[in-house]
């Protein structure tokens, strides 16, 4: 069956690739699963304790919250966010994760047939969302030699050329881990705002960039052409609780509430309580997590210095973007080779765009430091055997 909405939309790429790798996975004694971005430890104990006591004792969490979400949580987001003084609780909607927030934002603010610019390598779920919503995706390919960072003049050139009505920026980035300088974000946002181009900025990995959006002026564009999508999945290990947010203007959120009410009414109440507790009580745990991710990044970067045939094209936040040496292979074939020979299970670059044939994404923060060290040692050994 292929309805108007899902026609031409790719299958969810991670389970699809897992299926292709089944035979190899069965043969391997040890697999380093870096395919889907999943934190290497469960939800912080303080949050789990709160959740277990609330489930047992609180009747409140049995019921819906407001459509926009729990007021305390929205307040806490204003307090924690680097641009928090530029928006109010009325300009935040709590969603069932960042994907849900982005889908809602695109549905609310764009029309069927509008062009939208994606920076390639792009996050596949937003490409899928655009296709489902009848948007016309255009791709601006970022260069490895520029650290996969968007050069504002070049991006603006692509926006003009494609007459795009919107652009998606993701910083820190999935799949490259690149952290966009706030000044460059501002240059793009400023131009877009004066040319009626909507900017949708995904900050799912914000905690892993100390300089994230640290230019105040960006804040004045919120609801004036800039909408921000975020998540508690990675920063607070809450992937299963499904909590994220959309920050935009009051008029935009008035429209977005129609979608929210129709689809989910509100994000999971217990999930919202968990995220609130996370913001109130777990700043030390988040700091520890950030330090751990810095350490994993160093292991990845130092270990990959020994590579001669493979190379680490980009690395940061949660991801390593590995360039493979097999010029005759597709990225899927190369990722399967890598899996078979090292147990490293990454995601083929072509999942992130047609020009990504030479790359494999490694979500290395899925692993403990000791597992990552073993995995990288195996990669170096394999690298020395490849002709
Ligand atoms: C850039 C980006 N946005 C959104 C998401 C989805 O996050 P959530 O679990 O909040 O829906 C992910 C998850 O990997 C992601 O990498």
CSV table of C-alpha atoms and ligand atoms in Angstrom, one decimal:
chain,number,residue,atom,x,y,z
A,1,UNK,CA,0.0,0.0,0.0
A,2,UNK,CA,1.3,3.4,-0.9
A,3,UNK,CA,-0.9,6.4,0.1
A,4,UNK,CA,-0.5,10.0,-1.0
A,5,UNK,CA,1.4,10.8,2.2
A,6,UNK,CA,4.0,7.9,2.2
A,7,UNK,CA,4.4,7.5,-1.5
A,8,UNK,CA,8.1,7.8,-2.5
A,9,UNK,CA,9.1,8.2,1.1
A,10,UNK,CA,12.1,5.9,2.1
A,11,UNK,CA,11.7,3.2,4.7
A,12,UNK,CA,13.1,4.0,8.2
A,13,UNK,CA,16.8,3.5,7.3
A,14,UNK,CA,18.2,2.1,10.5
A,15,UNK,CA,15.9,-1.0,10.8
A,16,UNK,CA,16.3,-1.4,7.0
A,17,UNK,CA,20.0,-1.5,7.2
A,18,UNK,CA,19.9,-3.8,10.3
A,19,UNK,CA,17.9,-6.2,8.3
A,20,UNK,CA,20.5,-6.2,5.5
A,21,UNK,CA,23.2,-6.8,8.1
A,22,UNK,CA,21.4,-9.7,9.8
A,23,UNK,CA,23.6,-12.5,8.5
A,24,UNK,CA,26.8,-10.7,9.4
A,25,UNK,CA,25.5,-9.7,12.8
A,26,UNK,CA,24.6,-13.3,13.6
A,27,UNK,CA,28.1,-14.5,12.7
A,28,UNK,CA,30.0,-11.9,14.8
A,29,UNK,CA,31.1,-12.6,18.4
A,30,UNK,CA,31.2,-9.0,19.3
A,31,UNK,CA,29.3,-6.0,17.8
A,32,UNK,CA,29.9,-2.3,18.5
A,33,UNK,CA,26.5,-0.9,17.7
A,34,UNK,CA,27.0,2.7,16.6
A,35,UNK,CA,24.1,2.7,14.2
A,36,UNK,CA,21.3,4.6,16.0
A,37,UNK,CA,22.2,7.5,18.3
A,38,UNK,CA,21.4,6.1,21.8
A,39,UNK,CA,23.1,7.3,25.0
A,40,UNK,CA,25.4,4.7,26.5
A,41,UNK,CA,23.6,4.7,29.9
A,42,UNK,CA,20.0,4.8,30.9
A,43,UNK,CA,18.0,7.7,32.4
A,44,UNK,CA,19.8,9.4,35.3
A,45,UNK,CA,19.0,7.6,38.6
A,46,UNK,CA,17.5,10.8,40.2
A,47,UNK,CA,15.0,11.0,37.4
A,48,UNK,CA,14.1,7.3,37.6
A,49,UNK,CA,13.6,7.6,41.3
A,50,UNK,CA,11.2,10.5,40.8
A,51,UNK,CA,9.3,8.6,38.1
A,52,UNK,CA,8.9,5.5,40.2
A,53,UNK,CA,7.5,7.5,43.2
A,54,UNK,CA,5.2,9.6,41.0
A,55,UNK,CA,3.8,6.6,39.1
A,56,UNK,CA,3.0,5.0,42.5
A,57,UNK,CA,1.7,8.1,44.3
A,58,UNK,CA,0.7,10.9,42.1
A,59,UNK,CA,-2.8,11.0,40.5
A,60,UNK,CA,-1.9,14.1,38.5
A,61,UNK,CA,0.3,12.3,36.0
A,62,UNK,CA,-2.6,10.0,35.2
A,63,UNK,CA,-4.2,12.9,33.3
A,64,UNK,CA,-3.5,15.1,30.3
A,65,UNK,CA,-1.4,18.3,30.6
A,66,UNK,CA,-2.3,21.5,28.7
A,67,UNK,CA,-1.8,21.1,25.0
A,68,UNK,CA,1.3,23.3,25.1
A,69,UNK,CA,2.6,21.2,28.0
A,70,UNK,CA,3.4,21.4,31.6
A,71,UNK,CA,3.8,25.0,32.7
A,72,UNK,CA,6.7,24.3,35.1
A,73,UNK,CA,8.6,22.5,32.4
A,74,UNK,CA,8.1,25.4,30.0
A,75,UNK,CA,9.3,27.8,32.6
A,76,UNK,CA,12.4,25.6,33.3
A,77,UNK,CA,13.2,25.6,29.6
A,78,UNK,CA,13.2,29.4,29.5
A,79,UNK,CA,15.6,29.3,32.5
A,80,UNK,CA,18.0,26.8,31.0
A,81,UNK,CA,18.1,27.9,27.4
A,82,UNK,CA,20.9,30.1,26.2
A,83,UNK,CA,18.3,32.4,24.5
A,84,UNK,CA,15.8,31.9,27.3
A,85,UNK,CA,15.3,35.6,28.0
A,86,UNK,CA,14.0,36.1,24.4
A,87,UNK,CA,10.9,33.9,24.7
A,88,UNK,CA,8.2,33.2,27.2
A,89,UNK,CA,6.3,30.1,28.3
A,90,UNK,CA,3.6,30.9,25.7
A,91,UNK,CA,6.2,30.4,23.0
A,92,UNK,CA,7.1,26.9,23.9
A,93,UNK,CA,5.2,23.7,23.1
A,94,UNK,CA,6.3,20.4,24.6
A,95,UNK,CA,6.2,17.6,22.1
A,96,UNK,CA,6.8,13.9,22.0
A,97,UNK,CA,10.4,14.4,21.0
A,98,UNK,CA,12.3,16.6,18.5
A,99,UNK,CA,11.1,14.7,15.5
A,100,UNK,CA,7.5,15.3,16.5
A,101,UNK,CA,8.3,19.0,17.1
A,102,UNK,CA,9.9,19.4,13.6
A,103,UNK,CA,7.0,17.6,11.9
A,104,UNK,CA,4.6,19.9,13.6
A,105,UNK,CA,6.6,23.0,12.8
A,106,UNK,CA,6.9,22.1,9.1
A,107,UNK,CA,3.2,21.3,8.9
A,108,UNK,CA,2.2,24.5,10.6
A,109,UNK,CA,4.5,26.9,8.8
A,110,UNK,CA,4.8,25.6,5.2
A,111,UNK,CA,2.6,24.8,2.3
A,112,UNK,CA,2.5,21.9,-0.1
A,113,UNK,CA,4.9,22.5,-2.9
A,114,UNK,CA,7.2,24.9,-1.0
A,115,UNK,CA,10.9,24.3,-1.5
A,116,UNK,CA,12.9,23.6,1.6
A,117,UNK,CA,16.7,23.7,1.7
A,118,UNK,CA,18.5,20.9,3.6
A,119,UNK,CA,22.2,21.0,4.3
A,120,UNK,CA,23.7,17.7,3.1
A,121,UNK,CA,24.6,15.4,4.8
A,122,UNK,CA,21.1,15.8,6.1
A,123,UNK,CA,19.2,14.1,8.9
A,124,UNK,CA,17.1,11.6,7.1
A,125,UNK,CA,13.9,11.9,9.2
A,126,UNK,CA,13.5,15.6,8.1
A,127,UNK,CA,13.9,14.6,4.5
A,128,UNK,CA,11.2,12.0,5.0
A,129,UNK,CA,9.0,14.6,6.8
A,130,UNK,CA,9.4,17.0,3.9
A,131,UNK,CA,8.4,14.3,1.4
A,132,UNK,CA,5.3,13.3,3.4
A,133,UNK,CA,4.2,17.0,3.6
A,134,UNK,CA,4.6,17.6,-0.1
A,135,UNK,CA,7.6,19.9,0.3
A,136,UNK,CA,10.2,20.0,-2.4
A,137,UNK,CA,13.6,19.3,-0.8
A,138,UNK,CA,16.6,21.0,-2.3
A,139,UNK,CA,20.1,20.1,-1.1
A,140,UNK,CA,23.1,22.3,-0.4
A,141,UNK,CA,26.1,19.9,-0.1
A,142,UNK,CA,28.5,20.9,2.7
A,143,UNK,CA,32.2,20.3,2.2
A,144,UNK,CA,34.5,18.0,4.3
A,145,UNK,CA,37.4,20.5,3.8
A,146,UNK,CA,35.3,23.2,5.5
A,147,UNK,CA,34.5,20.9,8.4
A,148,UNK,CA,31.0,20.4,7.1
A,149,UNK,CA,30.2,23.9,8.3
A,150,UNK,CA,27.7,26.0,6.4
A,151,UNK,CA,29.4,29.1,4.8
A,152,UNK,CA,26.6,31.7,5.1
A,153,UNK,CA,27.2,33.4,1.7
A,154,UNK,CA,27.1,30.0,0.0
A,155,UNK,CA,24.0,28.9,1.8
A,156,UNK,CA,22.3,32.2,1.0
A,157,UNK,CA,23.3,31.7,-2.6
A,158,UNK,CA,21.5,28.3,-2.6
A,159,UNK,CA,18.5,29.8,-0.9
A,160,UNK,CA,18.3,32.4,-3.7
A,161,UNK,CA,18.8,29.9,-6.4
A,162,UNK,CA,16.2,27.4,-5.2
A,163,UNK,CA,13.8,30.1,-4.1
A,164,UNK,CA,13.4,28.1,-0.9
A,165,UNK,CA,10.7,29.1,1.6
A,166,UNK,CA,12.6,27.4,4.5
A,167,UNK,CA,15.8,26.0,5.6
A,168,UNK,CA,16.7,23.4,8.3
A,169,UNK,CA,19.8,23.9,10.4
A,170,UNK,CA,21.0,21.2,12.8
A,171,UNK,CA,23.6,22.2,15.4
A,172,UNK,CA,25.5,20.3,16.8
A,173,UNK,CA,25.0,18.3,13.7
A,174,UNK,CA,23.8,14.8,13.0
A,175,UNK,CA,25.6,13.1,11.2
A,176,UNK,CA,28.8,15.1,11.2
A,177,UNK,CA,29.0,16.3,14.8
A,178,UNK,CA,29.9,19.8,13.5
A,179,UNK,CA,29.1,22.7,15.8
A,180,UNK,CA,28.0,25.8,13.8
A,181,UNK,CA,29.5,29.1,15.0
A,182,UNK,CA,26.6,31.2,16.4
A,183,UNK,CA,27.7,34.2,14.3
A,184,UNK,CA,27.2,32.1,11.1
A,185,UNK,CA,23.8,31.0,12.4
A,186,UNK,CA,23.0,34.6,13.0
A,187,UNK,CA,24.0,35.6,9.4
A,188,UNK,CA,21.8,33.0,7.9
A,189,UNK,CA,18.9,33.7,10.3
A,190,UNK,CA,19.1,37.5,9.7
A,191,UNK,CA,19.1,37.1,5.9
A,192,UNK,CA,16.2,34.6,6.0
A,193,UNK,CA,14.1,36.8,8.3
A,194,UNK,CA,14.4,39.7,5.9
A,195,UNK,CA,13.6,37.5,2.9
A,196,UNK,CA,10.6,35.7,4.4
A,197,UNK,CA,12.4,32.4,4.6
A,198,UNK,CA,11.6,30.3,7.7
A,199,UNK,CA,14.5,28.8,9.6
A,200,UNK,CA,13.9,25.6,11.6
A,201,UNK,CA,16.9,25.0,13.9
A,202,UNK,CA,17.3,21.6,15.6
A,203,UNK,CA,19.3,21.7,18.8
A,204,UNK,CA,18.8,18.1,20.0
A,205,UNK,CA,22.6,18.0,20.9
A,206,UNK,CA,22.8,21.5,22.4
A,207,UNK,CA,24.3,20.4,25.7
A,208,UNK,CA,27.4,19.1,23.9
A,209,UNK,CA,28.4,22.5,22.5
A,210,UNK,CA,29.4,25.0,25.2
A,211,UNK,CA,29.1,27.9,22.6
A,212,UNK,CA,25.7,26.9,21.3
A,213,UNK,CA,23.8,29.9,20.0
A,214,UNK,CA,25.8,32.2,22.3
A,215,UNK,CA,25.0,35.3,20.3
A,216,UNK,CA,22.1,37.1,21.9
A,217,UNK,CA,20.8,38.7,18.7
A,218,UNK,CA,19.7,35.3,17.4
A,219,UNK,CA,17.0,35.4,20.1
A,220,UNK,CA,15.2,38.4,18.6
A,221,UNK,CA,14.3,36.3,15.5
A,222,UNK,CA,12.4,33.6,17.5
A,223,UNK,CA,8.9,33.7,16.1
A,224,UNK,CA,10.1,36.2,13.5
A,225,UNK,CA,11.3,33.6,11.1
A,226,UNK,CA,13.1,31.4,13.5
A,227,UNK,CA,11.7,28.3,15.2
A,228,UNK,CA,13.8,26.0,17.4
A,229,UNK,CA,13.3,22.3,17.9
A,230,UNK,CA,14.9,20.5,20.9
A,231,UNK,CA,14.9,17.3,22.8
A,232,UNK,CA,15.7,15.7,26.2
A,233,UNK,CA,16.5,12.3,24.6
A,234,UNK,CA,20.3,12.7,24.5
A,235,UNK,CA,21.1,15.2,27.2
A,236,UNK,CA,19.1,13.4,29.9
A,237,UNK,CA,19.1,9.9,28.4
A,238,UNK,CA,15.3,10.1,28.0
A,239,UNK,CA,14.9,8.6,24.6
A,240,UNK,CA,12.1,6.3,25.7
A,241,UNK,CA,10.2,9.0,27.6
A,242,UNK,CA,9.5,11.0,24.3
A,243,UNK,CA,9.9,14.6,25.4
A,244,UNK,CA,11.1,17.5,23.2
A,245,UNK,CA,9.9,21.0,22.4
A,246,UNK,CA,9.2,23.6,19.8
A,247,UNK,CA,10.0,27.2,20.4
A,248,UNK,CA,8.3,29.7,18.1
A,249,UNK,CA,5.9,32.7,18.1
A,250,UNK,CA,2.5,32.7,19.8
A,251,UNK,CA,0.7,32.9,16.4
A,252,UNK,CA,2.6,29.9,15.1
A,253,UNK,CA,2.0,27.9,18.2
A,254,UNK,CA,-1.7,28.7,18.1
A,255,UNK,CA,-1.7,26.8,14.7
A,256,UNK,CA,0.6,24.1,16.0
A,257,UNK,CA,-1.8,23.3,18.8
A,258,UNK,CA,-4.4,22.2,16.2
A,259,UNK,CA,-1.9,19.5,15.1
A,260,UNK,CA,-0.8,18.6,18.6
A,261,UNK,CA,-4.5,18.3,19.8
A,262,UNK,CA,-5.3,16.1,16.9
A,263,UNK,CA,-2.3,13.9,17.0
A,264,UNK,CA,-1.4,13.4,20.7
A,265,UNK,CA,-3.3,16.0,22.7
A,266,UNK,CA,-0.2,16.4,24.9
A,267,UNK,CA,3.2,14.9,25.3
A,268,UNK,CA,3.4,12.0,27.8
A,269,UNK,CA,2.7,13.6,31.2
A,270,UNK,CA,5.1,11.4,33.1
A,271,UNK,CA,7.7,12.1,30.4
A,272,UNK,CA,7.2,15.9,31.0
A,273,UNK,CA,7.6,15.5,34.7
A,274,UNK,CA,10.8,13.5,34.1
A,275,UNK,CA,12.2,16.2,31.9
A,276,UNK,CA,11.2,18.9,34.4
A,277,UNK,CA,13.0,17.0,37.2
A,278,UNK,CA,16.0,16.6,34.9
A,279,UNK,CA,16.2,20.3,34.4
A,280,UNK,CA,15.7,21.1,38.1
A,281,UNK,CA,17.9,18.4,39.7
A,282,UNK,CA,20.3,16.9,37.2
A,283,UNK,CA,22.6,19.7,36.1
A,284,UNK,CA,25.6,17.9,37.7
A,285,UNK,CA,24.6,14.7,35.9
A,286,UNK,CA,24.4,16.6,32.6
A,287,UNK,CA,27.9,18.1,33.3
A,288,UNK,CA,29.3,14.6,33.9
A,289,UNK,CA,27.7,13.4,30.7
A,290,UNK,CA,29.2,16.3,28.8
A,291,UNK,CA,32.6,15.5,30.3
A,292,UNK,CA,32.2,11.9,29.4
A,293,UNK,CA,31.3,12.8,25.8
A,294,UNK,CA,34.4,15.0,25.6
A,295,UNK,CA,36.5,12.0,26.7
A,296,UNK,CA,34.8,9.7,24.1
A,297,UNK,CA,35.5,12.3,21.5
A,298,UNK,CA,39.2,12.4,22.4
A,299,UNK,CA,39.4,8.6,22.3
A,300,UNK,CA,37.8,8.7,18.8
A,301,UNK,CA,40.0,11.5,17.5
A,302,UNK,CA,43.3,10.2,19.0
A,303,UNK,CA,42.6,6.6,18.0
A,304,UNK,CA,41.8,7.6,14.4
A,305,UNK,CA,45.0,9.5,14.0
A,306,UNK,CA,46.7,6.2,13.3
A,307,UNK,CA,44.4,5.5,10.3
A,308,UNK,CA,46.0,5.5,6.9
A,309,UNK,CA,43.3,4.3,4.5
A,310,UNK,CA,40.2,5.3,6.5
A,311,UNK,CA,40.0,8.8,7.9
A,312,UNK,CA,37.9,10.7,10.4
A,313,UNK,CA,36.4,13.5,8.3
A,314,UNK,CA,34.5,15.1,11.2
A,315,UNK,CA,33.9,14.4,14.8
A,316,UNK,CA,32.0,16.0,17.7
A,317,UNK,CA,28.9,16.0,19.9
A,318,UNK,CA,27.8,12.4,19.4
A,319,UNK,CA,29.1,11.4,16.0
A,320,UNK,CA,32.1,10.5,14.0
A,321,UNK,CA,31.9,10.8,10.2
A,322,UNK,CA,34.3,8.3,8.8
A,323,UNK,CA,35.6,8.4,5.3
A,324,UNK,CA,36.1,4.9,3.9
A,325,UNK,CA,38.7,3.9,1.3
A,326,UNK,CA,36.6,1.7,-1.0
A,327,UNK,CA,36.0,4.0,-4.0
A,328,UNK,CA,34.2,1.2,-5.9
A,329,UNK,CA,31.8,0.4,-3.1
A,330,UNK,CA,28.5,2.1,-2.2
A,331,UNK,CA,28.5,3.4,1.4
A,332,UNK,CA,26.2,0.5,2.3
A,333,UNK,CA,28.6,-2.1,1.0
A,334,UNK,CA,31.5,-0.3,2.7
A,335,UNK,CA,29.6,-0.3,6.0
A,336,UNK,CA,28.9,-4.0,5.7
A,337,UNK,CA,32.6,-4.6,5.0
A,338,UNK,CA,33.5,-2.6,8.1
A,339,UNK,CA,31.0,-4.6,10.2
A,340,UNK,CA,32.2,-7.9,9.0
A,341,UNK,CA,35.9,-7.1,9.6
A,342,UNK,CA,35.7,-5.2,12.9
A,343,UNK,CA,32.2,-5.6,14.4
A,344,UNK,CA,31.7,-1.9,14.1
A,345,UNK,CA,28.1,-1.3,13.1
A,346,UNK,CA,27.8,2.2,11.6
A,347,UNK,CA,25.3,3.8,9.2
A,348,UNK,CA,26.0,4.2,5.5
A,349,UNK,CA,26.6,7.8,4.4
A,350,UNK,CA,24.1,7.6,1.6
A,351,UNK,CA,21.3,7.5,4.2
A,352,UNK,CA,22.2,11.2,4.6
A,353,UNK,CA,22.3,12.2,0.9
A,354,UNK,CA,23.3,11.1,-2.5
A,355,UNK,CA,26.8,12.8,-2.3
A,356,UNK,CA,27.7,10.8,0.9
A,357,UNK,CA,28.9,7.6,-0.8
A,358,UNK,CA,32.4,7.8,0.8
A,359,UNK,CA,31.2,8.1,4.4
A,360,UNK,CA,30.0,6.0,7.3
A,361,UNK,CA,28.4,7.6,10.4
A,362,UNK,CA,29.5,6.2,13.8
A,363,UNK,CA,27.4,7.2,16.7
A,364,UNK,CA,30.4,6.6,19.1
A,365,UNK,CA,28.7,8.0,22.2
A,366,UNK,CA,26.6,4.8,22.3
A,367,UNK,CA,29.7,3.0,23.7
A,368,UNK,CA,31.6,3.0,27.0
A,369,UNK,CA,35.1,4.4,26.8
A,370,UNK,CA,36.6,0.9,27.1
A,371,UNK,CA,34.4,-0.5,24.3
A,372,UNK,CA,35.2,2.4,22.1
A,373,UNK,CA,38.9,1.9,22.7
A,374,UNK,CA,38.6,-1.8,21.6
A,375,UNK,CA,36.5,-0.8,18.6
A,376,UNK,CA,39.0,1.8,17.4
A,377,UNK,CA,41.9,-0.6,17.9
A,378,UNK,CA,40.0,-3.1,15.7
A,379,UNK,CA,39.4,-0.4,13.1
A,380,UNK,CA,43.1,0.5,13.1
A,381,UNK,CA,44.1,-3.2,12.7
A,382,UNK,CA,41.7,-3.5,9.8
A,383,UNK,CA,42.9,-0.3,8.3
A,384,UNK,CA,46.4,-1.6,8.1
A,385,UNK,CA,45.2,-4.8,6.3
A,386,UNK,CA,43.2,-2.9,3.6
A,387,UNK,CA,45.0,-2.4,0.3
B,1,LIG,C1,19.3,15.8,14.8
B,1,LIG,C2,18.2,15.0,15.5
B,1,LIG,N1,17.0,15.5,15.6
B,1,LIG,C3,16.0,14.8,16.2
B,1,LIG,C4,16.2,13.5,16.7
B,1,LIG,C5,15.1,12.8,17.4
B,1,LIG,O1,15.1,13.1,18.7
B,1,LIG,P1,13.8,12.8,19.6
B,1,LIG,O2,14.1,11.5,20.3
B,1,LIG,O3,13.7,13.9,20.6
B,1,LIG,O4,12.6,12.7,18.7
B,1,LIG,C6,17.5,12.9,16.6
B,1,LIG,C7,17.7,11.6,17.1
B,1,LIG,O5,18.7,10.9,16.8
B,1,LIG,C8,18.5,13.7,16.0
B,1,LIG,O6,19.7,13.2,15.8
